[in-house]
């Protein structure tokens, strides 16, 4: 991840307050022709950079997935309680959802995520997109 990309991910996490109290809408995996495993995680959260109560869908695409875990219960609304964390370690990027960690309540490395994470994706590349407010999800 370049310095510019790190700044973008820091800004998106700050803009949505790490998606605290948002909804976890989608978590899935797929293959594109000629690629390794890809993952998609979509959240619905308040955009705190706006003065109005505006909510948006934010989708993260992770490419070349090397590891993942999900203890999310299907068929229920999944409110994000501890937040979303994105960080890079060596050539990997990690997206962690609602993990419970010591200290700052954010993971310090990928090994800690693998040991204590509830829902995470570890991959080589990550991107995101935001959609306009959608009151009907």
PDB file of C-alpha atoms in Angstrom:
ATOM      1  CA  UNK A   1       0.000   0.000   0.000  1.00  0.00           C
ATOM      2  CA  UNK A   2       1.422   3.359  -0.994  1.00  0.00           C
ATOM      3  CA  UNK A   3       1.519   6.335   1.384  1.00  0.00           C
ATOM      4  CA  UNK A   4      -1.329   7.903  -0.602  1.00  0.00           C
ATOM      5  CA  UNK A   5      -3.437   4.748  -0.212  1.00  0.00           C
ATOM      6  CA  UNK A   6      -2.677   4.626   3.533  1.00  0.00           C
ATOM      7  CA  UNK A   7      -3.881   8.226   3.798  1.00  0.00           C
ATOM      8  CA  UNK A   8      -7.078   7.340   1.875  1.00  0.00           C
ATOM      9  CA  UNK A   9      -7.837   4.433   4.218  1.00  0.00           C
ATOM     10  CA  UNK A  10      -7.109   6.533   7.312  1.00  0.00           C
ATOM     11  CA  UNK A  11      -9.475   9.198   5.985  1.00  0.00           C
ATOM     12  CA  UNK A  12     -12.267   6.716   5.176  1.00  0.00           C
ATOM     13  CA  UNK A  13     -12.018   5.126   8.636  1.00  0.00           C
ATOM     14  CA  UNK A  14     -12.106   8.557  10.277  1.00  0.00           C
ATOM     15  CA  UNK A  15     -14.963   9.735   8.055  1.00  0.00           C
ATOM     16  CA  UNK A  16     -17.124   6.804   9.200  1.00  0.00           C
ATOM     17  CA  UNK A  17     -15.682   6.567  12.777  1.00  0.00           C
ATOM     18  CA  UNK A  18     -14.347   3.073  12.006  1.00  0.00           C
ATOM     19  CA  UNK A  19     -17.923   2.100  11.059  1.00  0.00           C
ATOM     20  CA  UNK A  20     -18.898   1.916  14.759  1.00  0.00           C
ATOM     21  CA  UNK A  21     -22.651   1.314  15.096  1.00  0.00           C
ATOM     22  CA  UNK A  22     -22.898   0.754  11.347  1.00  0.00           C
ATOM     23  CA  UNK A  23     -24.239  -2.398   9.721  1.00  0.00           C
ATOM     24  CA  UNK A  24     -22.249  -5.209   8.181  1.00  0.00           C
ATOM     25  CA  UNK A  25     -24.278  -5.837   5.004  1.00  0.00           C
ATOM     26  CA  UNK A  26     -22.187  -8.203   2.903  1.00  0.00           C
ATOM     27  CA  UNK A  27     -19.210 -10.501   3.241  1.00  0.00           C
ATOM     28  CA  UNK A  28     -18.391 -12.734   0.297  1.00  0.00           C
ATOM     29  CA  UNK A  29     -15.739 -14.315  -1.857  1.00  0.00           C
ATOM     30  CA  UNK A  30     -15.356 -14.758  -5.576  1.00  0.00           C
ATOM     31  CA  UNK A  31     -12.881 -15.505  -8.337  1.00  0.00           C
ATOM     32  CA  UNK A  32     -12.311 -13.405 -11.420  1.00  0.00           C
ATOM     33  CA  UNK A  33     -10.939 -15.126 -14.512  1.00  0.00           C
ATOM     34  CA  UNK A  34      -7.189 -15.529 -14.131  1.00  0.00           C
ATOM     35  CA  UNK A  35      -7.043 -14.190 -10.549  1.00  0.00           C
ATOM     36  CA  UNK A  36      -6.664 -15.560  -7.070  1.00  0.00           C
ATOM     37  CA  UNK A  37      -9.406 -15.432  -4.449  1.00  0.00           C
ATOM     38  CA  UNK A  38     -11.063 -12.018  -3.983  1.00  0.00           C
ATOM     39  CA  UNK A  39     -13.320 -10.805  -1.165  1.00  0.00           C
ATOM     40  CA  UNK A  40     -15.977  -8.143  -0.803  1.00  0.00           C
ATOM     41  CA  UNK A  41     -17.146  -6.526   2.441  1.00  0.00           C
ATOM     42  CA  UNK A  42     -19.931  -3.933   2.432  1.00  0.00           C
ATOM     43  CA  UNK A  43     -20.886  -1.729   5.375  1.00  0.00           C
ATOM     44  CA  UNK A  44     -23.658   0.805   5.902  1.00  0.00           C
ATOM     45  CA  UNK A  45     -22.553   3.667   8.129  1.00  0.00           C
ATOM     46  CA  UNK A  46     -23.009   7.302   8.993  1.00  0.00           C
ATOM     47  CA  UNK A  47     -20.780   9.778   7.183  1.00  0.00           C
ATOM     48  CA  UNK A  48     -19.535  11.943  10.050  1.00  0.00           C
ATOM     49  CA  UNK A  49     -17.868  14.392   7.663  1.00  0.00           C
ATOM     50  CA  UNK A  50     -21.366  15.692   6.846  1.00  0.00           C
ATOM     51  CA  UNK A  51     -23.342  17.914   9.209  1.00  0.00           C
ATOM     52  CA  UNK A  52     -26.559  16.071   8.336  1.00  0.00           C
ATOM     53  CA  UNK A  53     -27.344  12.501   9.319  1.00  0.00           C
ATOM     54  CA  UNK A  54     -26.211  10.950   6.002  1.00  0.00           C
ATOM     55  CA  UNK A  55     -25.583   7.216   5.744  1.00  0.00           C
ATOM     56  CA  UNK A  56     -23.774   5.493   2.886  1.00  0.00           C
ATOM     57  CA  UNK A  57     -22.762   2.062   1.711  1.00  0.00           C
ATOM     58  CA  UNK A  58     -19.012   1.550   1.637  1.00  0.00           C
ATOM     59  CA  UNK A  59     -17.635  -1.505  -0.164  1.00  0.00           C
ATOM     60  CA  UNK A  60     -14.128  -2.859   0.225  1.00  0.00           C
ATOM     61  CA  UNK A  61     -12.666  -5.185  -2.399  1.00  0.00           C
ATOM     62  CA  UNK A  62      -9.670  -7.286  -1.374  1.00  0.00           C
ATOM     63  CA  UNK A  63      -7.642  -9.118  -4.009  1.00  0.00           C
ATOM     64  CA  UNK A  64      -5.323 -12.094  -3.688  1.00  0.00           C
ATOM     65  CA  UNK A  65      -6.807 -13.227  -0.360  1.00  0.00           C
ATOM     66  CA  UNK A  66      -4.475 -15.413   1.695  1.00  0.00           C
ATOM     67  CA  UNK A  67      -6.559 -15.911   4.856  1.00  0.00           C
ATOM     68  CA  UNK A  68      -9.995 -15.077   6.235  1.00  0.00           C
ATOM     69  CA  UNK A  69     -12.311 -15.831   9.115  1.00  0.00           C
ATOM     70  CA  UNK A  70     -15.947 -15.075   9.735  1.00  0.00           C
ATOM     71  CA  UNK A  71     -17.952 -15.787  12.878  1.00  0.00           C
ATOM     72  CA  UNK A  72     -20.778 -13.538  11.735  1.00  0.00           C
ATOM     73  CA  UNK A  73     -24.209 -15.091  12.236  1.00  0.00           C
ATOM     74  CA  UNK A  74     -26.286 -15.190   9.071  1.00  0.00           C
ATOM     75  CA  UNK A  75     -29.900 -14.108   8.890  1.00  0.00           C
ATOM     76  CA  UNK A  76     -29.468 -11.398  11.506  1.00  0.00           C
ATOM     77  CA  UNK A  77     -28.581  -7.728  11.427  1.00  0.00           C
ATOM     78  CA  UNK A  78     -24.924  -7.437  12.225  1.00  0.00           C
ATOM     79  CA  UNK A  79     -24.232  -4.156  13.984  1.00  0.00           C
ATOM     80  CA  UNK A  80     -20.548  -3.252  14.108  1.00  0.00           C
ATOM     81  CA  UNK A  81     -19.646  -2.761  17.759  1.00  0.00           C
ATOM     82  CA  UNK A  82     -15.848  -2.469  17.974  1.00  0.00           C
ATOM     83  CA  UNK A  83     -15.265  -1.010  14.542  1.00  0.00           C
ATOM     84  CA  UNK A  84     -13.283  -1.783  11.426  1.00  0.00           C
ATOM     85  CA  UNK A  85      -9.499  -1.619  11.262  1.00  0.00           C
ATOM     86  CA  UNK A  86      -7.331  -1.635   8.137  1.00  0.00           C
ATOM     87  CA  UNK A  87      -3.569  -1.924   8.343  1.00  0.00           C
ATOM     88  CA  UNK A  88      -0.599  -3.188   6.368  1.00  0.00           C
ATOM     89  CA  UNK A  89       2.065  -5.631   7.506  1.00  0.00           C
ATOM     90  CA  UNK A  90       4.817  -6.432   5.022  1.00  0.00           C
ATOM     91  CA  UNK A  91       3.132  -7.203   1.672  1.00  0.00           C
ATOM     92  CA  UNK A  92      -0.264  -7.961   3.243  1.00  0.00           C
ATOM     93  CA  UNK A  93      -3.189  -5.746   4.131  1.00  0.00           C
ATOM     94  CA  UNK A  94      -5.680  -6.744   6.814  1.00  0.00           C
ATOM     95  CA  UNK A  95      -9.322  -5.695   7.153  1.00  0.00           C
ATOM     96  CA  UNK A  96     -10.578  -6.606  10.633  1.00  0.00           C
ATOM     97  CA  UNK A  97     -14.188  -6.247  11.831  1.00  0.00           C
ATOM     98  CA  UNK A  98     -15.213  -6.208  15.500  1.00  0.00           C
ATOM     99  CA  UNK A  99     -12.086  -7.870  16.848  1.00  0.00           C
ATOM    100  CA  UNK A 100     -11.479  -7.622  20.596  1.00  0.00           C
ATOM    101  CA  UNK A 101      -7.892  -6.705  21.357  1.00  0.00           C
ATOM    102  CA  UNK A 102      -5.914  -5.476  24.321  1.00  0.00           C
ATOM    103  CA  UNK A 103      -4.537  -1.975  24.633  1.00  0.00           C
ATOM    104  CA  UNK A 104      -6.068   0.416  22.120  1.00  0.00           C
ATOM    105  CA  UNK A 105      -8.731  -2.151  21.134  1.00  0.00           C
ATOM    106  CA  UNK A 106      -7.121  -2.261  17.689  1.00  0.00           C
ATOM    107  CA  UNK A 107      -4.890  -5.127  16.564  1.00  0.00           C
ATOM    108  CA  UNK A 108      -1.148  -4.524  16.536  1.00  0.00           C
ATOM    109  CA  UNK A 109      -0.238  -7.202  13.966  1.00  0.00           C
ATOM    110  CA  UNK A 110      -1.645  -9.951  11.740  1.00  0.00           C
ATOM    111  CA  UNK A 111      -0.746 -12.728  14.210  1.00  0.00           C
ATOM    112  CA  UNK A 112      -2.913 -11.036  16.846  1.00  0.00           C
ATOM    113  CA  UNK A 113      -5.765 -10.816  14.332  1.00  0.00           C
ATOM    114  CA  UNK A 114      -5.464 -14.524  13.477  1.00  0.00           C
ATOM    115  CA  UNK A 115      -5.482 -15.456  17.174  1.00  0.00           C
ATOM    116  CA  UNK A 116      -8.262 -13.128  18.387  1.00  0.00           C
ATOM    117  CA  UNK A 117     -10.151 -11.857  15.360  1.00  0.00           C
ATOM    118  CA  UNK A 118     -13.863 -12.453  14.902  1.00  0.00           C
ATOM    119  CA  UNK A 119     -14.061 -11.491  11.242  1.00  0.00           C
ATOM    120  CA  UNK A 120     -11.103 -10.573   9.052  1.00  0.00           C
ATOM    121  CA  UNK A 121      -9.647 -10.751   5.568  1.00  0.00           C
ATOM    122  CA  UNK A 122      -5.924 -10.760   4.802  1.00  0.00           C
ATOM    123  CA  UNK A 123      -4.976 -10.015   1.206  1.00  0.00           C
ATOM    124  CA  UNK A 124      -2.367  -8.356  -0.980  1.00  0.00           C
ATOM    125  CA  UNK A 125      -4.485  -5.465  -2.331  1.00  0.00           C
ATOM    126  CA  UNK A 126      -7.477  -3.479  -1.124  1.00  0.00           C
ATOM    127  CA  UNK A 127      -9.696  -0.783  -2.624  1.00  0.00           C
ATOM    128  CA  UNK A 128     -12.970   0.828  -1.629  1.00  0.00           C
ATOM    129  CA  UNK A 129     -15.938   2.665  -3.080  1.00  0.00           C
ATOM    130  CA  UNK A 130     -18.718   4.732  -1.532  1.00  0.00           C
ATOM    131  CA  UNK A 131     -22.288   4.871  -2.763  1.00  0.00           C
ATOM    132  CA  UNK A 132     -24.794   7.623  -2.205  1.00  0.00           C
ATOM    133  CA  UNK A 133     -27.179   7.538   0.714  1.00  0.00           C
ATOM    134  CA  UNK A 134     -29.584   4.624   0.383  1.00  0.00           C
ATOM    135  CA  UNK A 135     -32.358   4.618   3.010  1.00  0.00           C
ATOM    136  CA  UNK A 136     -33.700   1.276   1.777  1.00  0.00           C
ATOM    137  CA  UNK A 137     -30.338  -0.536   1.829  1.00  0.00           C
TER     138      UNK A 137
END
